[in-house]
Amino acid sequence: MTDEPSPPEPYEGPLPAVTNLNRPHWEALREHRLVAPRCDHCARCWLPPGPWCPACWSRSFTWTELSGLGIVTSWVRFHQQYFRRGPFEIPYAVAEVTLAEGPRLYARPVDGAEPAVGQVVEICYEDVSAELTLARVRPASVA
Amino acid sequence: MTTGIGGRTAICGVGQSAYGRRLGRSGIDLGADAIGAALDDAGLGPGDLNGMVVSFGSPGGVDADALAFALGLDLRFYSQTWGHGRFTATCIQQAAMAVASGMADVVACLAAVSFSGVTRPGRVKGRKGSAVGGDRDHEGAREAGGGHGEDPVVGMTSPGVGAALAAQRYFARFGASSEQLAAVPVAFRKGAALNPAAIMRDPLTVQDHQSSRYVCEPLRLYDYCLVNDGAACVLVCSAERARDLAKPSVELAAMLPLPVSRREFIWAWPGLGVAQQEDGSWEPGRREAGLYADAGITRADIDAFFTYDAFSFVVWPALERWGFCPMGEAPAFTQDGRIELGGELPVNTHGGLLSEAHVMAWNHQVEIVRQLRGEAGQRQVAGAEHIQWGNVYGDSIIYRRAS
């Protein structure tokens, strides 16, 4: 998946609301990296990005690359066609992943992967357009 | 925690419009029905009304100022919250604070919702979905994601997604099932069957629930609330004023406001581990105990419990948050008729958002008041004296029949 060229059709899914707070996160996804702010005082990481550490209120943080490893702590599967089909043709699942470093994010399992609470997973990357890369999730490869 | 406002205010009138999926009537018209009925119920007129708090405004609901202009109201105090159903008690508490501080004397608290009655200009071609999910999900457009877990860029949309996430986590953690969950909508439908105003009155069985389609798995069709037109209104005034009026007054004996922190997720108690919540255990503590102490009672004195049942699942953590059963035991607690009329703790006797109607739970406040006045007809909880409005997201009001 990570080596495929961008698809030629215009992307039909919703676009992210990119702001000065979260832009580094979205730009890193384009580079197939997962980054989050990490507090310089208490070392906690958080997602979505925010202006100061939500745990200790330190104003000082550093964008840090995460391992991409995590555990599925919940998941849902949509059976109602809320969106134009595009990338979200039902049924499709979305996993809530608690990353090893602490933050959570939502990501769709790759095609064919069934989510389950407790699964160990890793983030992978899908270039859905020339401008947008989304995090996906797949079972972690075990060495 | 105590809040110092218990017993100082009361509900002196309640009213509602018709409820229906597509009434084809304007929201202002429905609002007038509810406000007018509440004033009639209290033996008051529009000239007696000098405050208003609306919980849900434009575009789906009618703004407070629009009502004041259309109905010729002269209000010293008005306020409005945004389009989240969680603010029902917040509105009542604001009204109570306005009355207690002397800012107003009689405050109408309400929502008037019409999805079908207004033709909206400029519908955008090519966008799918509605206000409750999809491209037009305005909550999903919020910076840093919606309050129910919406994250449309990865396909997460609609308030139900948050309830589904919480339910899935709860099922995994406590070994609960969709089949157990069916007991909640089945119970509420029994109340709706006794309620002439309810939209869904046909009997509902566990098998009906289990064979219904998934909407956002693990939640099924009958786990989702209604979407409909309607308006409901309660009038808040001082406890002294209410005692002078026509109907038996129902006092706001105690209340706790709506908290927010990273421990909270709208459809879970702290510690379930959804969205930004930490994973851990939690149980009711001094904050919750203070509510009953303020009302001079214990939890055992609560004769019925009402909660914001946007999704059937949220009734479980609501019962647990308020200590009616230990964490993880609500699935068992809600079986065997325990939450039905005649059971140990009747819940949402009118059928709730699931079966009566979705009027932002203003319809629940109306039913609570009728129960405490002895006006609930076939749905009457015998001898009801204290009824609690309590939610999974942590706010509560204890209503008390004035002696």
Coordinates of C-alpha atoms in Angstrom, one line a residue:
Chain A
M1 CA 0.0 0.0 0.0
T2 CA 2.8 2.4 0.8
D3 CA 4.4 2.2 -2.6
E4 CA 1.3 2.7 -4.7
P5 CA 1.0 5.9 -6.7
S6 CA -1.9 8.3 -5.9
P7 CA -5.2 7.3 -7.4
P8 CA -6.2 9.3 -10.5
E9 CA -9.8 10.0 -9.6
P10 CA -10.6 13.1 -7.5
Y11 CA -10.9 12.1 -3.9
E12 CA -14.5 12.1 -2.7
G13 CA -14.1 11.9 1.0
P14 CA -14.2 14.7 3.5
L15 CA -11.0 16.8 3.8
P16 CA -9.3 17.5 7.2
A17 CA -9.7 20.9 8.9
V18 CA -6.0 21.7 8.8
T19 CA -5.0 24.5 11.3
N20 CA -1.7 25.9 12.5
L21 CA -2.0 23.5 15.5
N22 CA -2.3 20.3 13.6
R23 CA -0.6 21.0 10.3
P24 CA 2.7 19.2 11.3
H25 CA 0.6 16.0 12.0
W26 CA -1.0 16.1 8.5
E27 CA 2.3 17.0 6.8
A28 CA 4.0 14.1 8.5
L29 CA 1.3 11.7 7.3
R30 CA 2.3 12.8 3.7
E31 CA 5.8 11.5 4.6
H32 CA 4.3 8.3 6.0
R33 CA 5.2 9.3 9.6
L34 CA 3.0 9.5 12.6
V35 CA 3.8 12.5 14.8
A36 CA 2.2 14.0 17.9
P37 CA 3.2 16.7 20.3
R38 CA 5.2 15.5 23.3
C39 CA 5.3 17.7 26.5
D40 CA 8.8 18.8 27.3
H41 CA 7.9 18.9 31.0
C42 CA 5.9 15.7 31.7
A43 CA 6.7 13.7 28.5
R44 CA 3.1 12.9 27.7
C45 CA 1.9 12.8 24.1
W46 CA -1.6 13.8 23.0
L47 CA -3.8 13.7 19.9
P48 CA -5.5 15.6 18.5
P49 CA -2.8 18.3 18.6
G50 CA -3.4 21.2 20.9
P51 CA -1.8 24.4 22.1
W52 CA -0.4 23.3 25.4
C53 CA 0.0 20.1 27.4
P54 CA -3.5 19.0 28.5
A55 CA -2.0 17.1 31.4
C56 CA 0.4 19.6 33.0
W57 CA -0.3 22.8 31.1
S58 CA 3.3 23.3 30.1
R59 CA 3.5 25.6 27.0
S60 CA 6.5 23.8 25.7
F61 CA 6.3 20.7 23.5
T62 CA 8.2 19.0 20.8
W63 CA 6.7 17.2 17.8
T64 CA 7.7 13.6 18.2
E65 CA 7.5 10.6 15.8
L66 CA 5.5 7.7 17.3
S67 CA 6.2 4.0 16.8
G68 CA 2.9 3.4 15.1
L69 CA 2.2 0.5 17.3
G70 CA -1.0 0.3 19.3
I71 CA -3.9 -1.8 20.5
V72 CA -7.5 -1.7 19.3
T73 CA -9.5 -0.6 22.3
S74 CA -12.8 -0.2 20.5
W75 CA -14.2 -0.3 17.0
V76 CA -17.5 0.3 15.1
R77 CA -18.8 -0.8 11.7
F78 CA -21.1 1.5 9.7
H79 CA -24.1 0.0 8.0
Q80 CA -25.7 3.3 7.2
Q81 CA -24.6 5.2 4.1
Y82 CA -24.0 8.6 5.7
F83 CA -21.3 9.7 3.2
R84 CA -21.2 9.7 -0.6
R85 CA -19.8 6.3 -1.3
G86 CA -16.3 7.2 -2.4
P87 CA -14.0 5.9 0.3
F88 CA -16.8 5.1 2.7
E89 CA -19.0 2.6 1.0
I90 CA -20.8 0.5 3.6
P91 CA -20.1 -1.7 5.4
Y92 CA -16.9 -0.3 6.6
A93 CA -15.2 -0.5 10.0
V94 CA -13.2 2.1 12.0
A95 CA -10.9 1.2 14.9
E96 CA -10.2 3.3 17.9
V97 CA -6.5 2.6 18.5
T98 CA -4.7 3.4 21.7
L99 CA -1.1 4.0 20.6
A100 CA 1.8 2.7 22.6
E101 CA 2.7 6.3 23.6
G102 CA -0.7 7.0 25.0
P103 CA -2.8 9.0 22.5
R104 CA -5.8 7.5 20.7
L105 CA -6.7 7.9 17.1
Y106 CA -9.3 6.5 14.7
A107 CA -8.3 4.6 11.6
R108 CA -9.9 2.2 9.3
P109 CA -8.5 -1.3 9.1
V110 CA -6.9 -2.2 5.8
D111 CA -9.1 -4.2 3.4
G112 CA -9.7 -7.6 4.7
A113 CA -8.6 -6.9 8.2
E114 CA -11.3 -7.5 10.9
P115 CA -11.0 -5.3 14.0
A116 CA -11.3 -6.8 17.5
V117 CA -10.8 -5.3 20.9
G118 CA -7.3 -6.2 22.2
Q119 CA -5.7 -6.6 18.7
V120 CA -2.1 -5.4 18.5
V121 CA -1.9 -3.2 15.4
E122 CA 0.4 -0.9 13.5
I123 CA -0.3 2.2 11.6
C124 CA 0.2 2.2 7.8
Y125 CA -0.4 4.9 5.3
E126 CA -2.8 5.4 2.4
D127 CA -2.2 8.2 -0.1
V128 CA -5.8 9.0 -1.1
S129 CA -5.0 12.0 -3.2
A130 CA -2.0 14.1 -4.2
E131 CA -2.6 16.2 -1.1
L132 CA -4.0 13.8 1.5
T133 CA -2.6 10.8 3.2
L134 CA -4.6 8.9 5.8
A135 CA -3.5 6.6 8.6
R136 CA -4.9 3.1 8.3
V137 CA -4.3 0.2 10.6
R138 CA -3.4 -3.5 10.2
P139 CA -2.4 -6.3 12.5
A140 CA 1.2 -5.7 13.7
S141 CA 3.8 -7.8 12.0
V142 CA 5.5 -10.0 14.6
A143 CA 9.2 -10.4 14.2
Chain B
M1 CA -20.5 18.9 46.4
T2 CA -23.5 21.1 47.3
T3 CA -24.8 23.9 45.2
G4 CA -27.0 26.0 47.5
I5 CA -29.9 26.3 45.2
G6 CA -31.9 23.3 46.2
G7 CA -35.5 23.9 47.1
R8 CA -35.5 27.5 46.0
T9 CA -37.2 27.0 42.6
A10 CA -40.0 24.9 41.2
I11 CA -41.7 23.9 37.9
C12 CA -45.1 25.6 37.8
G13 CA -46.3 24.6 34.3
V14 CA -45.6 22.1 31.6
G15 CA -46.8 21.9 28.0
Q16 CA -46.1 20.2 24.7
S17 CA -47.1 20.3 21.1
A18 CA -48.0 17.2 19.1
Y19 CA -45.1 15.0 18.3
G20 CA -44.6 13.4 14.9
R21 CA -42.0 12.4 12.3
R22 CA -43.1 15.0 9.8
L23 CA -45.7 17.3 11.1
G24 CA -45.2 19.9 8.3
R25 CA -45.7 22.7 10.8
S26 CA -43.4 25.6 11.5
G27 CA -41.1 25.4 14.6
I28 CA -42.5 28.7 15.8
D29 CA -46.0 27.3 15.6
L30 CA -45.0 24.2 17.6
G31 CA -43.2 26.4 20.1
A32 CA -46.3 28.5 20.6
D33 CA -48.3 25.3 21.3
A34 CA -45.8 24.2 24.0
I35 CA -45.4 27.6 25.6
G36 CA -49.1 28.3 25.5
A37 CA -49.9 25.0 27.0
A38 CA -47.4 25.5 29.8
L39 CA -48.8 28.9 30.6
D40 CA -52.4 27.5 30.6
D41 CA -51.2 24.7 32.8
A42 CA -49.8 27.3 35.3
G43 CA -52.8 29.6 35.1
L44 CA -50.5 32.3 33.7
G45 CA -50.5 34.3 30.5
P46 CA -47.7 35.5 28.1
G47 CA -47.6 38.8 30.1
D48 CA -46.4 36.8 33.1
L49 CA -43.4 35.3 31.3
N50 CA -40.2 37.4 31.7
G51 CA -37.5 34.8 31.0
M52 CA -36.6 32.2 28.5
V53 CA -33.9 29.6 27.9
V54 CA -33.8 27.6 24.7
S55 CA -31.6 24.6 24.5
F56 CA -31.6 23.9 20.7
G57 CA -31.8 26.7 18.1
S58 CA -31.4 27.3 14.5
P59 CA -31.5 25.6 12.0
G60 CA -33.3 22.6 13.5
G61 CA -34.8 24.4 16.4
V62 CA -36.3 27.9 16.9
D63 CA -34.1 30.5 18.6
A64 CA -35.3 32.3 21.7
D65 CA -35.4 35.7 20.1
A66 CA -37.4 34.4 17.2
L67 CA -40.0 33.1 19.6
A68 CA -40.0 36.4 21.5
F69 CA -40.6 38.4 18.3
A70 CA -43.3 36.1 16.9
L71 CA -45.2 35.7 20.2
G72 CA -44.9 39.3 21.4
L73 CA -42.9 38.3 24.6
D74 CA -41.2 40.9 26.8
L75 CA -38.3 39.1 28.5
R76 CA -35.9 40.6 31.0
F77 CA -33.7 37.5 30.8
Y78 CA -33.1 35.1 27.9
S79 CA -30.4 32.7 27.1
Q80 CA -29.7 29.9 24.7
T81 CA -27.4 26.9 24.4
W82 CA -26.2 25.2 21.2
G83 CA -27.6 22.2 19.4
H84 CA -26.6 19.5 21.9
G85 CA -29.2 17.6 23.8
R86 CA -27.0 17.4 26.9
F87 CA -28.0 21.0 27.8
T88 CA -31.6 20.3 29.0
A89 CA -30.8 20.5 32.7
T90 CA -28.2 23.2 32.1
C91 CA -31.1 25.4 30.8
I92 CA -33.3 24.6 33.8
Q93 CA -30.4 25.3 36.1
Q94 CA -29.7 28.6 34.4
A95 CA -33.4 29.5 34.8
A96 CA -33.2 28.5 38.4
M97 CA -30.2 30.8 38.9
A98 CA -32.0 33.6 37.1
V99 CA -35.0 33.2 39.4
A100 CA -32.9 32.8 42.6
S101 CA -30.9 35.9 41.8
G102 CA -33.9 38.0 40.9
M103 CA -33.1 38.4 37.2
A104 CA -36.4 36.9 36.2
D105 CA -39.6 35.5 37.8
V106 CA -41.1 33.1 35.4
V107 CA -38.7 31.4 32.9
A108 CA -39.8 29.2 30.0
C109 CA -37.3 26.5 29.3
L110 CA -37.8 24.6 26.0
A111 CA -36.9 23.5 22.6
A112 CA -39.1 23.7 19.5
V113 CA -37.8 21.5 16.7
S114 CA -39.1 21.2 13.1
F115 CA -37.1 19.2 10.6
S116 CA -40.0 19.0 8.2
G117 CA -41.8 22.3 8.5
V118 CA -39.4 24.8 6.9
T119 CA -38.1 24.9 3.4
R120 CA -34.5 25.9 3.6
P121 CA -32.9 28.1 1.0
G122 CA -29.7 27.2 -0.9
R123 CA -29.5 23.5 -0.4
V124 CA -26.1 22.5 -1.6
K125 CA -26.1 20.1 -4.4
G126 CA -24.0 17.0 -4.2
R127 CA -23.6 16.9 -0.5
K128 CA -24.9 13.8 1.1
G129 CA -26.2 13.2 4.6
S130 CA -28.0 15.3 7.1
A131 CA -27.3 17.2 10.2
V132 CA -27.0 14.0 12.0
G133 CA -24.4 12.4 9.8
G134 CA -22.4 12.6 6.7
D135 CA -21.1 15.7 4.7
R136 CA -23.6 18.0 6.5
D137 CA -22.7 16.7 10.0
H138 CA -21.8 20.1 11.5
E139 CA -20.5 18.5 14.7
G140 CA -18.0 16.6 12.6
A141 CA -16.8 19.9 11.1
R142 CA -15.7 21.1 14.5
E143 CA -12.0 21.8 15.0
A144 CA -10.3 18.8 16.7
G145 CA -13.3 16.5 16.1
G146 CA -16.9 16.2 17.2
G147 CA -18.1 15.7 20.8
H148 CA -19.4 12.3 20.1
G149 CA -16.3 11.0 18.4
E150 CA -17.0 12.4 15.0
D151 CA -13.9 12.4 12.7
P152 CA -15.3 12.5 9.2
V153 CA -11.9 12.4 7.5
V154 CA -11.7 8.7 8.6
G155 CA -15.4 8.0 8.2
M156 CA -16.5 8.6 11.7
T157 CA -19.8 10.5 11.7
S158 CA -23.1 11.0 13.6
P159 CA -23.7 11.1 17.4
G160 CA -24.4 7.3 17.2
V161 CA -20.8 6.6 16.4
G162 CA -19.8 7.6 19.9
A163 CA -22.4 5.5 21.5
A164 CA -21.3 2.6 19.3
L165 CA -17.7 3.0 20.4
A166 CA -18.6 3.2 24.0
A167 CA -20.9 0.2 23.7
Q168 CA -18.3 -1.9 21.9
R169 CA -15.7 -1.1 24.6
Y170 CA -18.3 -1.8 27.4
F171 CA -19.3 -5.1 25.8
A172 CA -15.7 -6.2 25.6
R173 CA -14.8 -5.1 29.1
F174 CA -17.9 -6.5 30.9
G175 CA -18.9 -9.3 28.7
A176 CA -22.3 -7.7 27.8
S177 CA -24.3 -8.3 24.7
S178 CA -26.6 -6.7 22.2
E179 CA -29.3 -9.1 23.3
Q180 CA -29.0 -7.9 26.9
L181 CA -29.2 -4.3 25.6
A182 CA -32.5 -5.0 23.9
A183 CA -34.2 -5.0 27.3
V184 CA -33.9 -1.2 27.4
P185 CA -35.8 -0.3 24.2
V186 CA -38.2 -3.1 24.9
A187 CA -38.9 -1.6 28.4
F188 CA -39.3 2.0 27.1
R189 CA -41.7 0.8 24.3
K190 CA -44.0 -0.6 27.0
G191 CA -44.2 2.9 28.5
A192 CA -44.9 4.4 25.1
A193 CA -47.7 1.9 24.6
L194 CA -49.5 3.6 27.5
N195 CA -48.8 7.1 26.2
P196 CA -51.2 8.6 23.6
A197 CA -48.6 11.2 22.6
A198 CA -45.9 8.7 21.8
I199 CA -44.8 8.2 18.1
M200 CA -43.8 4.5 18.5
R201 CA -46.4 2.5 20.4
D202 CA -46.4 -1.0 18.8
P203 CA -45.0 -3.7 21.1
L204 CA -41.3 -4.3 20.6
T205 CA -39.7 -7.7 21.4
V206 CA -36.1 -8.7 22.0
Q207 CA -36.4 -10.7 18.8
D208 CA -37.5 -7.6 16.9
H209 CA -34.5 -5.8 18.2
Q210 CA -32.1 -8.6 17.4
S211 CA -33.3 -9.0 13.9
S212 CA -33.3 -5.3 13.1
R213 CA -30.4 -4.0 10.9
Y214 CA -27.2 -2.6 12.3
V215 CA -26.8 1.2 12.0
C216 CA -23.4 1.6 13.5
E217 CA -22.4 -1.8 14.8
P218 CA -22.8 -2.9 17.5
L219 CA -25.9 -0.7 17.7
R220 CA -29.1 -1.6 15.9
L221 CA -32.0 0.3 14.6
Y222 CA -34.0 0.0 17.8
D223 CA -31.0 1.3 19.8
Y224 CA -31.4 4.7 18.1
C225 CA -33.7 7.5 19.2
L226 CA -36.4 9.0 17.1
V227 CA -35.9 12.0 14.9
N228 CA -39.1 14.1 14.7
D229 CA -40.8 17.4 15.0
G230 CA -42.2 18.7 18.3
A231 CA -41.9 21.2 21.2
A232 CA -42.0 20.9 24.9
C233 CA -41.7 23.5 27.6
V234 CA -41.4 23.8 31.4
L235 CA -41.9 27.0 33.4
V236 CA -39.4 27.7 36.2
C237 CA -40.3 30.1 39.0
S238 CA -39.6 30.5 42.7
A239 CA -40.8 27.8 45.1
E240 CA -43.0 30.4 46.9
R241 CA -44.6 31.6 43.6
A242 CA -45.3 28.0 42.5
R243 CA -47.1 27.2 45.8
D244 CA -49.6 30.0 45.0
L245 CA -50.5 28.7 41.5
A246 CA -53.1 26.3 40.3
K247 CA -51.4 23.0 40.0
P248 CA -49.4 21.1 42.7
S249 CA -45.8 22.4 42.4
V250 CA -42.8 20.3 41.7
E251 CA -39.7 21.7 43.3
L252 CA -36.1 21.4 42.1
A253 CA -34.9 19.9 45.3
A254 CA -31.2 19.6 44.3
M255 CA -29.1 19.8 41.2
L256 CA -25.6 19.2 39.9
P257 CA -24.2 21.0 36.8
L258 CA -22.7 19.5 33.7
P259 CA -19.0 18.8 34.1
V260 CA -16.4 18.5 31.4
S261 CA -12.8 17.4 31.5
R262 CA -10.6 14.9 29.6
R263 CA -12.0 12.3 32.0
E264 CA -15.4 12.7 30.3
F265 CA -16.9 11.3 27.1
I266 CA -20.5 12.1 26.5
W267 CA -21.7 8.4 26.4
A268 CA -19.5 7.0 29.2
W269 CA -18.5 7.4 32.8
P270 CA -14.9 8.4 33.5
G271 CA -12.6 5.5 33.1
L272 CA -14.3 3.6 30.3
G273 CA -11.4 4.6 28.0
V274 CA -13.1 6.0 25.0
A275 CA -11.8 9.1 23.0
Q276 CA -9.4 11.0 25.3
Q277 CA -10.6 9.2 28.5
E278 CA -8.0 7.3 30.5
D279 CA -8.7 3.7 31.0
G280 CA -9.5 2.8 34.6
S281 CA -12.1 2.2 37.2
W282 CA -14.4 4.8 38.6
E283 CA -17.4 4.8 41.0
P284 CA -19.8 7.4 42.3
G285 CA -18.3 9.4 45.1
R286 CA -18.7 12.6 47.2
R287 CA -19.9 14.6 44.3
E288 CA -22.8 12.3 43.6
A289 CA -23.6 11.7 47.3
G290 CA -23.9 15.5 47.7
L291 CA -26.8 15.6 45.3
Y292 CA -28.9 13.3 47.4
A293 CA -27.8 15.0 50.6
D294 CA -28.8 18.4 49.2
A295 CA -32.3 17.0 48.7
G296 CA -32.4 15.5 52.2
I297 CA -32.8 12.0 50.9
T298 CA -30.7 8.9 49.9
R299 CA -30.7 7.2 46.5
A300 CA -33.1 4.6 47.8
D301 CA -35.8 7.4 48.0
I302 CA -35.7 7.9 44.2
D303 CA -39.0 6.6 42.9
A304 CA -38.2 6.8 39.2
F305 CA -35.1 7.7 37.1
F306 CA -35.1 9.6 33.8
T307 CA -32.2 9.9 31.5
Y308 CA -31.2 11.2 28.0
D309 CA -31.7 8.0 26.0
A310 CA -30.4 9.2 22.6
F311 CA -29.2 5.6 22.3
S312 CA -30.3 2.6 24.3
F313 CA -26.8 1.8 25.4
V314 CA -26.3 5.1 27.3
V315 CA -28.9 4.1 29.9
W316 CA -26.5 1.5 31.3
P317 CA -23.6 3.8 32.2
A318 CA -26.2 6.4 33.3
L319 CA -27.6 4.0 35.9
E320 CA -24.1 3.1 37.0
R321 CA -22.9 6.7 37.1
W322 CA -25.6 7.5 39.6
G323 CA -25.0 4.4 41.6
F324 CA -28.2 2.4 41.0
C325 CA -26.0 -0.6 40.3
P326 CA -22.2 -1.2 40.3
M327 CA -20.1 -0.6 37.2
G328 CA -20.7 -3.4 34.7
E329 CA -23.9 -4.6 36.3
A330 CA -26.4 -2.5 34.4
P331 CA -27.0 -5.2 31.8
A332 CA -28.3 -7.5 34.5
F333 CA -30.1 -4.7 36.4
T334 CA -32.1 -3.8 33.3
Q335 CA -33.5 -7.3 32.7
D336 CA -36.6 -8.9 34.1
G337 CA -38.8 -5.7 34.1
R338 CA -36.7 -3.9 36.8
I339 CA -36.8 -0.6 34.9
E340 CA -40.4 -1.0 33.7
L341 CA -43.6 0.4 35.4
G342 CA -44.1 -1.7 38.5
G343 CA -40.4 -2.6 38.6
E344 CA -37.8 -1.7 41.2
L345 CA -36.8 1.5 39.4
P346 CA -39.0 2.7 36.5
V347 CA -37.0 4.5 33.9
N348 CA -38.4 6.9 31.2
T349 CA -42.0 5.9 31.8
H350 CA -43.2 7.9 28.8
G351 CA -41.1 5.9 26.3
G352 CA -38.1 8.3 26.2
L353 CA -36.3 9.6 23.1
L354 CA -36.4 6.0 21.9
S355 CA -40.2 5.6 21.7
E356 CA -42.1 8.8 22.7
A357 CA -40.3 11.5 20.7
H358 CA -37.0 13.3 20.6
V359 CA -37.7 16.8 21.9
M360 CA -34.2 17.2 23.4
A361 CA -35.6 15.5 26.6
W362 CA -37.8 18.4 27.4
N363 CA -40.5 15.7 27.0
H364 CA -38.8 13.8 29.9
Q365 CA -39.0 16.9 32.2
V366 CA -42.7 17.2 31.3
E367 CA -43.3 13.5 32.2
I368 CA -41.4 13.8 35.4
V369 CA -43.6 16.7 36.5
R370 CA -46.8 14.9 35.5
Q371 CA -45.6 11.8 37.5
L372 CA -45.0 13.9 40.6
R373 CA -48.4 15.6 40.3
G374 CA -50.2 12.3 39.9
E375 CA -51.2 13.2 36.3
A376 CA -49.5 10.3 34.5
G377 CA -52.6 8.2 34.0
Q378 CA -51.9 4.6 33.1
R379 CA -48.2 5.3 33.4
Q380 CA -48.4 6.6 37.0
V381 CA -45.7 5.5 39.4
A382 CA -47.7 5.0 42.6
G383 CA -46.8 7.4 45.3
A384 CA -44.0 9.1 43.4
E385 CA -42.3 11.8 45.5
H386 CA -38.8 12.1 44.3
I387 CA -37.7 11.6 40.6
Q388 CA -34.2 12.0 39.4
W389 CA -33.1 13.3 36.0
G390 CA -29.6 12.0 35.7
N391 CA -27.3 11.5 32.8
V392 CA -24.2 9.5 31.8
Y393 CA -22.4 12.8 31.3
G394 CA -22.7 13.8 34.9
D395 CA -25.5 16.4 35.4
S396 CA -28.6 15.8 37.5
I397 CA -31.7 17.3 38.9
I398 CA -33.8 15.8 41.7
Y399 CA -37.4 16.8 41.4
R400 CA -39.7 16.6 44.4
R401 CA -43.4 16.8 44.9
A402 CA -44.0 19.8 47.1
S403 CA -45.7 19.0 50.3

